[in-house]
Amino acid sequence: MPLAAAEALSAAEMKAYTEAVPGTPSSFAMLPIPGGTFRLGSPDSEPGRGADEGPQVEVELAPFWMEAHETTWNEYHPFMLSLDRKARAEGKAEAAPQDPWADAVSRPTPPYVPMDFEMGVDGFPAISMTQFAARHYTKWLSMKTGRFYRLPTEAEWEYACRAGTSTAYSFGDDVSALDAYAWHFDDSDDAYHKVATKKPNPWGLYDMHGNVSEWVLDAYDKEFYASLGAHAVHPLRWPSESFPHVVRGGSWDDNAEKLRSAARRGSSKAWKVQDPQQPKSIWYLTDARFVGFRVVRPLVPPPPEERARCWEADVASIREVLEKQRQGGR
């Protein structure tokens, strides 16, 4: 696996950087997130609290980098539409040593409709991909860059969203301030918006509240917090089924309480009900125009077997579809 050896950095030496994806015009900013402890979930007294947000658990996390904003179409299209391959074939990009590894990663099948649904492409968040597709993108990105990228865990996502706060939102409890930080049902005009056009949270992360909901690695389990005890180190509820998986942050289509730092939501088969394919696509969610993602990079990469688990399918039915695609079927 062509990933570079872990850089000999301490947490204190972590700095923001821009990742330019070889063979593509895309780049994105990564911000350092310090390790530490926080209380996962929300207190019983928080307005709008869901029953699945507790009991609160003290969680300990190691340092990582997180993408400064949601992954955009500019970043996702080279993977989704194989634009990097096409650019090399047309002599518009030079081949790189890592290309064979990246080219071996399974790519989405061509979509039946434009997946931006005419809401905008340049600078807008990529949407409507399955959690599996988002995970496969992180595999492709890792092969392209030589650095290990994955989706955040649910705990990492909330920790980064809170950015040291314990209030309902990263800016406090006053919901009247939400418009300055988030695109949501009352101010979005029924569509997503370009990333990083509202105020960031205290750690410099944009759109953690609203714009599009964001995939995390975890399966959705309303009893997961109760299973962790009083203290947990890097908790993760690994998926074993296609549904439900967790999305976080709320979206342009959600009311304010769904954008709170602790708010959780599980994915549903209804998110692809209009998909004309039989069986339904493993790549696209035609009815989830509110779902996207952003990537993280841990300071210390995991061993190879855990890397693969972060990227690959958890469900036998998905593996069967992938195998048919490799053999030339749709």
Short mmCIF file of C-alpha atoms in Angstrom, two decimals:
data_model
loop_
_atom_site.label_atom_id
_atom_site.label_comp_id
_atom_site.label_asym_id
_atom_site.label_seq_id
_atom_site.Cartn_x
_atom_site.Cartn_y
_atom_site.Cartn_z
CA MET A 1 0.00 0.00 0.00
CA PRO A 2 1.69 3.23 -1.14
CA LEU A 3 1.10 5.33 1.96
CA ALA A 4 4.01 7.37 3.23
CA ALA A 5 5.54 6.49 6.57
CA ALA A 6 4.09 8.42 9.51
CA GLU A 7 5.70 11.80 9.81
CA ALA A 8 7.66 12.20 13.02
CA LEU A 9 5.48 14.95 14.43
CA SER A 10 4.36 15.59 17.95
CA ALA A 11 0.93 17.04 18.61
CA ALA A 12 2.58 20.37 19.38
CA GLU A 13 4.14 20.42 15.90
CA MET A 14 0.87 19.89 14.02
CA LYS A 15 0.10 22.75 11.65
CA ALA A 16 -2.56 23.59 9.11
CA TYR A 17 -1.72 22.59 5.56
CA THR A 18 -3.20 22.53 2.09
CA GLU A 19 -3.43 19.17 0.34
CA ALA A 20 -3.11 19.38 -3.45
CA VAL A 21 -4.39 16.17 -5.02
CA PRO A 22 -1.87 14.97 -7.64
CA GLY A 23 -3.16 14.75 -11.20
CA THR A 24 -6.20 16.93 -10.45
CA PRO A 25 -6.82 20.69 -10.05
CA SER A 26 -8.34 20.16 -6.61
CA SER A 27 -6.94 21.10 -3.23
CA PHE A 28 -8.34 21.56 0.25
CA ALA A 29 -7.28 22.89 3.66
CA MET A 30 -6.68 20.68 6.69
CA LEU A 31 -6.70 22.10 10.22
CA PRO A 32 -5.04 20.57 13.29
CA ILE A 33 -7.42 19.39 16.01
CA PRO A 34 -5.69 18.92 19.38
CA GLY A 35 -6.23 15.72 21.33
CA GLY A 36 -8.16 15.91 24.57
CA THR A 37 -11.28 14.91 26.45
CA PHE A 38 -14.86 16.16 26.23
CA ARG A 39 -18.38 15.11 27.12
CA LEU A 40 -20.05 13.36 24.20
CA GLY A 41 -23.78 13.94 23.97
CA SER A 42 -26.06 16.54 25.55
CA PRO A 43 -27.43 17.18 29.03
CA ASP A 44 -31.07 16.39 29.79
CA SER A 45 -31.76 20.11 30.15
CA GLU A 46 -30.75 21.09 26.59
CA PRO A 47 -33.71 22.35 24.51
CA GLY A 48 -34.39 20.15 21.49
CA ARG A 49 -32.39 17.25 22.92
CA GLY A 50 -33.03 13.80 21.44
CA ALA A 51 -33.22 10.65 23.56
CA ASP A 52 -30.31 9.19 21.57
CA GLU A 53 -27.93 11.95 22.75
CA GLY A 54 -27.25 10.41 26.13
CA PRO A 55 -26.21 9.52 28.62
CA GLN A 56 -23.26 11.87 28.31
CA VAL A 57 -19.89 10.11 28.27
CA GLU A 58 -16.40 11.45 28.91
CA VAL A 59 -14.44 10.67 25.74
CA GLU A 60 -10.70 10.81 25.16
CA LEU A 61 -9.39 11.41 21.63
CA ALA A 62 -5.96 11.56 19.98
CA PRO A 63 -4.96 14.50 17.75
CA PHE A 64 -6.06 14.61 14.12
CA TRP A 65 -6.46 16.98 11.22
CA MET A 66 -9.92 17.82 9.86
CA GLU A 67 -10.91 19.36 6.55
CA ALA A 68 -11.72 23.03 7.07
CA HIS A 69 -15.00 22.74 5.16
CA GLU A 70 -17.23 20.11 3.64
CA THR A 71 -15.77 18.19 0.71
CA THR A 72 -16.74 20.01 -2.48
CA TRP A 73 -17.67 18.80 -5.93
CA ASN A 74 -14.30 20.19 -7.07
CA GLU A 75 -12.65 17.58 -4.84
CA TYR A 76 -15.12 14.75 -5.34
CA HIS A 77 -15.68 14.86 -9.11
CA PRO A 78 -12.15 13.66 -10.04
CA PHE A 79 -12.96 10.46 -8.14
CA MET A 80 -16.66 10.19 -8.99
CA LEU A 81 -16.25 10.90 -12.72
CA SER A 82 -12.69 9.52 -13.12
CA LEU A 83 -11.50 12.95 -14.27
CA ASP A 84 -7.94 12.18 -13.23
CA ARG A 85 -7.81 9.17 -15.58
CA LYS A 86 -9.33 11.20 -18.41
CA ALA A 87 -6.83 14.03 -17.91
CA ARG A 88 -3.91 11.59 -18.21
CA ALA A 89 -5.43 9.91 -21.27
CA GLU A 90 -5.78 13.32 -22.95
CA GLY A 91 -2.25 14.38 -22.06
CA LYS A 92 -3.49 17.09 -19.70
CA ALA A 93 -1.87 15.60 -16.60
CA GLU A 94 1.33 13.68 -16.01
CA ALA A 95 1.30 10.15 -14.66
CA ALA A 96 2.51 9.64 -11.09
CA PRO A 97 3.92 6.54 -9.38
CA GLN A 98 0.84 6.21 -7.18
CA ASP A 99 -1.65 6.26 -10.07
CA PRO A 100 -1.89 2.46 -10.46
CA TRP A 101 -2.88 2.18 -6.81
CA ALA A 102 -5.45 4.95 -7.05
CA ASP A 103 -6.79 3.61 -10.36
CA ALA A 104 -7.39 0.23 -8.73
CA VAL A 105 -9.90 1.77 -6.30
CA SER A 106 -13.49 1.11 -7.38
CA ARG A 107 -15.24 4.23 -8.68
CA PRO A 108 -18.94 5.15 -8.77
CA THR A 109 -20.98 4.11 -11.77
CA PRO A 110 -22.22 7.01 -13.95
CA PRO A 111 -25.14 8.78 -12.25
CA TYR A 112 -28.56 8.77 -13.89
CA VAL A 113 -29.14 12.46 -13.11
CA PRO A 114 -26.77 15.33 -12.23
CA MET A 115 -26.20 14.70 -8.54
CA ASP A 116 -25.98 18.40 -7.68
CA PHE A 117 -29.66 18.67 -8.70
CA GLU A 118 -28.93 22.09 -10.23
CA MET A 119 -28.02 23.62 -6.87
CA GLY A 120 -24.46 24.43 -7.94
CA VAL A 121 -21.09 22.72 -8.44
CA ASP A 122 -18.05 25.01 -8.22
CA GLY A 123 -17.34 25.60 -4.54
CA PHE A 124 -20.47 23.78 -3.37
CA PRO A 125 -20.51 20.69 -1.14
CA ALA A 126 -20.68 17.28 -2.80
CA ILE A 127 -23.91 15.50 -1.86
CA SER A 128 -26.08 12.42 -2.27
CA MET A 129 -23.33 9.82 -1.99
CA THR A 130 -23.73 6.73 0.18
CA GLN A 131 -21.52 6.32 3.21
CA PHE A 132 -19.77 3.55 1.29
CA ALA A 133 -19.02 5.96 -1.58
CA ALA A 134 -17.62 8.54 0.84
CA ARG A 135 -15.41 5.90 2.43
CA HIS A 136 -14.17 4.76 -0.97
CA TYR A 137 -13.34 8.36 -1.83
CA THR A 138 -11.12 8.51 1.26
CA LYS A 139 -9.35 5.37 0.05
CA TRP A 140 -8.77 6.88 -3.39
CA LEU A 141 -7.61 10.14 -1.79
CA SER A 142 -5.18 8.25 0.43
CA MET A 143 -3.72 6.42 -2.57
CA LYS A 144 -3.44 9.68 -4.51
CA THR A 145 -1.71 11.65 -1.75
CA GLY A 146 0.21 9.03 0.21
CA ARG A 147 -1.42 10.23 3.44
CA PHE A 148 -4.07 8.25 5.31
CA TYR A 149 -7.49 9.88 5.11
CA ARG A 150 -10.84 8.59 6.37
CA LEU A 151 -14.21 9.76 7.59
CA PRO A 152 -14.27 11.06 11.16
CA THR A 153 -15.73 8.94 13.92
CA GLU A 154 -18.89 10.28 15.49
CA ALA A 155 -16.96 11.26 18.62
CA GLU A 156 -14.26 13.04 16.60
CA TRP A 157 -16.90 14.92 14.66
CA GLU A 158 -18.70 16.20 17.77
CA TYR A 159 -15.43 17.06 19.49
CA ALA A 160 -14.32 19.13 16.51
CA CYS A 161 -17.75 20.73 16.17
CA ARG A 162 -17.82 21.76 19.83
CA ALA A 163 -14.27 23.16 19.60
CA GLY A 164 -13.90 23.29 23.37
CA THR A 165 -17.46 24.39 24.11
CA SER A 166 -20.20 22.61 26.05
CA THR A 167 -23.12 24.70 24.81
CA ALA A 168 -25.85 23.63 22.39
CA TYR A 169 -23.92 25.18 19.48
CA SER A 170 -20.25 26.02 19.15
CA PHE A 171 -21.16 29.71 19.38
CA GLY A 172 -23.30 29.33 22.53
CA ASP A 173 -26.92 28.62 23.40
CA ASP A 174 -28.53 31.62 21.73
CA VAL A 175 -30.27 30.23 18.67
CA SER A 176 -30.80 33.77 17.34
CA ALA A 177 -27.08 33.78 16.40
CA LEU A 178 -27.46 30.72 14.16
CA ASP A 179 -27.84 32.64 10.89
CA ALA A 180 -24.29 33.96 11.21
CA TYR A 181 -22.84 30.43 11.35
CA ALA A 182 -25.14 28.10 9.45
CA TRP A 183 -27.32 27.53 6.40
CA HIS A 184 -30.55 25.97 7.68
CA PHE A 185 -34.23 25.77 6.83
CA ASP A 186 -35.02 29.38 7.68
CA ASP A 187 -32.20 31.05 5.72
CA SER A 188 -31.12 28.63 2.98
CA ASP A 189 -33.78 29.33 0.33
CA ASP A 190 -34.28 25.56 -0.09
CA ALA A 191 -30.77 24.74 -1.32
CA TYR A 192 -27.22 24.20 -0.15
CA HIS A 193 -24.69 27.04 -0.46
CA LYS A 194 -21.00 27.43 -1.22
CA VAL A 195 -18.80 26.20 1.60
CA ALA A 196 -17.13 28.56 4.08
CA THR A 197 -19.48 31.48 3.47
CA LYS A 198 -20.62 31.71 7.11
CA LYS A 199 -18.56 32.21 10.27
CA PRO A 200 -16.31 29.32 11.39
CA ASN A 201 -16.36 27.71 14.83
CA PRO A 202 -13.64 28.53 17.41
CA TRP A 203 -11.22 26.05 15.80
CA GLY A 204 -11.68 27.53 12.31
CA LEU A 205 -13.99 24.85 10.91
CA TYR A 206 -16.77 26.01 8.59
CA ASP A 207 -20.28 24.62 8.18
CA MET A 208 -20.12 22.21 11.11
CA HIS A 209 -23.64 23.46 11.77
CA GLY A 210 -25.86 23.18 8.70
CA ASN A 211 -25.33 23.46 4.94
CA VAL A 212 -25.14 19.67 4.50
CA SER A 213 -25.23 16.88 7.05
CA GLU A 214 -21.98 14.92 7.21
CA TRP A 215 -21.22 11.21 7.16
CA VAL A 216 -19.17 9.73 9.97
CA LEU A 217 -17.77 6.20 10.20
CA ASP A 218 -20.20 4.96 12.84
CA ALA A 219 -23.30 2.86 12.50
CA TYR A 220 -26.30 4.51 14.12
CA ASP A 221 -27.18 2.94 17.47
CA LYS A 222 -29.44 4.90 19.79
CA GLU A 223 -28.10 2.91 22.76
CA PHE A 224 -24.41 3.29 21.87
CA TYR A 225 -23.59 5.94 24.46
CA ALA A 226 -25.12 3.85 27.24
CA SER A 227 -22.82 0.98 26.28
CA LEU A 228 -19.64 3.06 26.73
CA GLY A 229 -19.67 3.51 30.49
CA ALA A 230 -18.40 6.63 32.20
CA HIS A 231 -15.20 7.01 30.13
CA ALA A 232 -14.27 5.89 26.61
CA VAL A 233 -11.12 6.15 24.51
CA HIS A 234 -11.71 6.74 20.80
CA PRO A 235 -15.15 5.05 20.67
CA LEU A 236 -16.44 3.80 17.33
CA ARG A 237 -19.52 1.73 16.50
CA TRP A 238 -18.34 -0.15 13.40
CA PRO A 239 -21.07 -0.70 10.80
CA SER A 240 -22.14 -4.20 9.84
CA GLU A 241 -25.24 -3.36 7.77
CA SER A 242 -26.05 -0.97 4.92
CA PHE A 243 -28.37 1.05 7.19
CA PRO A 244 -28.48 3.00 9.41
CA HIS A 245 -25.23 5.01 9.53
CA VAL A 246 -24.77 8.30 11.36
CA VAL A 247 -24.85 11.75 9.81
CA ARG A 248 -24.06 14.83 11.87
CA GLY A 249 -24.45 18.60 11.81
CA GLY A 250 -27.88 19.10 10.28
CA SER A 251 -28.43 20.64 6.86
CA TRP A 252 -29.95 23.41 4.79
CA ASP A 253 -33.23 21.49 5.04
CA ASP A 254 -33.31 21.20 8.85
CA ASN A 255 -34.70 23.26 11.68
CA ALA A 256 -32.35 24.83 14.22
CA GLU A 257 -32.51 22.08 16.86
CA LYS A 258 -31.21 19.54 14.34
CA LEU A 259 -28.03 21.63 13.93
CA ARG A 260 -26.95 21.39 17.58
CA SER A 261 -23.48 19.99 18.28
CA ALA A 262 -24.90 16.80 19.82
CA ALA A 263 -27.75 16.17 17.35
CA ARG A 264 -27.63 12.74 15.66
CA ARG A 265 -29.44 11.19 12.72
CA GLY A 266 -29.44 7.71 11.21
CA SER A 267 -29.57 7.07 7.47
CA SER A 268 -32.55 5.31 5.89
CA LYS A 269 -33.44 3.23 2.85
CA ALA A 270 -35.88 6.02 2.03
CA TRP A 271 -32.87 8.13 1.03
CA LYS A 272 -32.66 6.22 -2.27
CA VAL A 273 -36.31 5.34 -2.90
CA GLN A 274 -36.40 7.13 -6.30
CA ASP A 275 -33.28 5.37 -7.56
CA PRO A 276 -34.41 3.59 -10.77
CA GLN A 277 -31.79 0.83 -10.47
CA GLN A 278 -32.63 -2.66 -9.24
CA PRO A 279 -30.92 -3.41 -6.95
CA LYS A 280 -30.52 0.15 -5.67
CA SER A 281 -27.17 1.83 -6.25
CA ILE A 282 -24.38 1.31 -3.73
CA TRP A 283 -22.99 4.73 -4.70
CA TYR A 284 -25.85 7.25 -4.79
CA LEU A 285 -28.67 8.45 -2.56
CA THR A 286 -31.10 10.11 -4.93
CA ASP A 287 -33.33 11.32 -2.08
CA ALA A 288 -30.62 12.64 0.26
CA ARG A 289 -29.75 16.00 -1.27
CA PHE A 290 -28.80 17.15 2.22
CA VAL A 291 -25.95 14.68 2.92
CA GLY A 292 -22.22 15.20 2.31
CA PHE A 293 -19.01 14.69 4.28
CA ARG A 294 -15.54 15.97 5.15
CA VAL A 295 -12.32 14.05 5.76
CA VAL A 296 -9.92 13.65 8.67
CA ARG A 297 -6.34 12.48 8.99
CA PRO A 298 -5.15 11.07 12.33
CA LEU A 299 -1.73 12.19 13.57
CA VAL A 300 -0.71 8.54 13.95
CA PRO A 301 -2.02 6.35 11.10
CA PRO A 302 -3.52 3.01 12.16
CA PRO A 303 -2.14 -0.39 11.14
CA PRO A 304 -2.98 -1.64 7.62
CA GLU A 305 -5.87 -3.85 8.68
CA GLU A 306 -7.67 -0.94 10.36
CA ARG A 307 -7.01 1.32 7.38
CA ALA A 308 -8.74 -1.17 5.13
CA ARG A 309 -11.69 -1.40 7.49
CA CYS A 310 -12.14 2.38 7.31
CA TRP A 311 -12.37 2.21 3.51
CA GLU A 312 -14.00 -1.02 2.47
CA ALA A 313 -17.53 -2.45 2.40
CA ASP A 314 -18.92 -3.96 5.58
CA VAL A 315 -21.78 -5.77 3.87
CA ALA A 316 -21.61 -8.86 1.66
CA SER A 317 -24.25 -7.50 -0.74
CA ILE A 318 -22.09 -4.45 -1.50
CA ARG A 319 -19.07 -6.64 -2.14
CA GLU A 320 -21.14 -8.71 -4.57
CA VAL A 321 -22.19 -5.61 -6.52
CA LEU A 322 -18.58 -4.41 -6.66
CA GLU A 323 -17.48 -7.74 -8.04
CA LYS A 324 -20.14 -7.58 -10.78
CA GLN A 325 -18.97 -4.08 -11.69
CA ARG A 326 -15.35 -5.27 -11.94
CA GLN A 327 -16.55 -8.02 -14.30
CA GLY A 328 -18.17 -5.44 -16.57
CA GLY A 329 -21.76 -5.28 -15.35
CA ARG A 330 -23.51 -2.17 -14.12
#
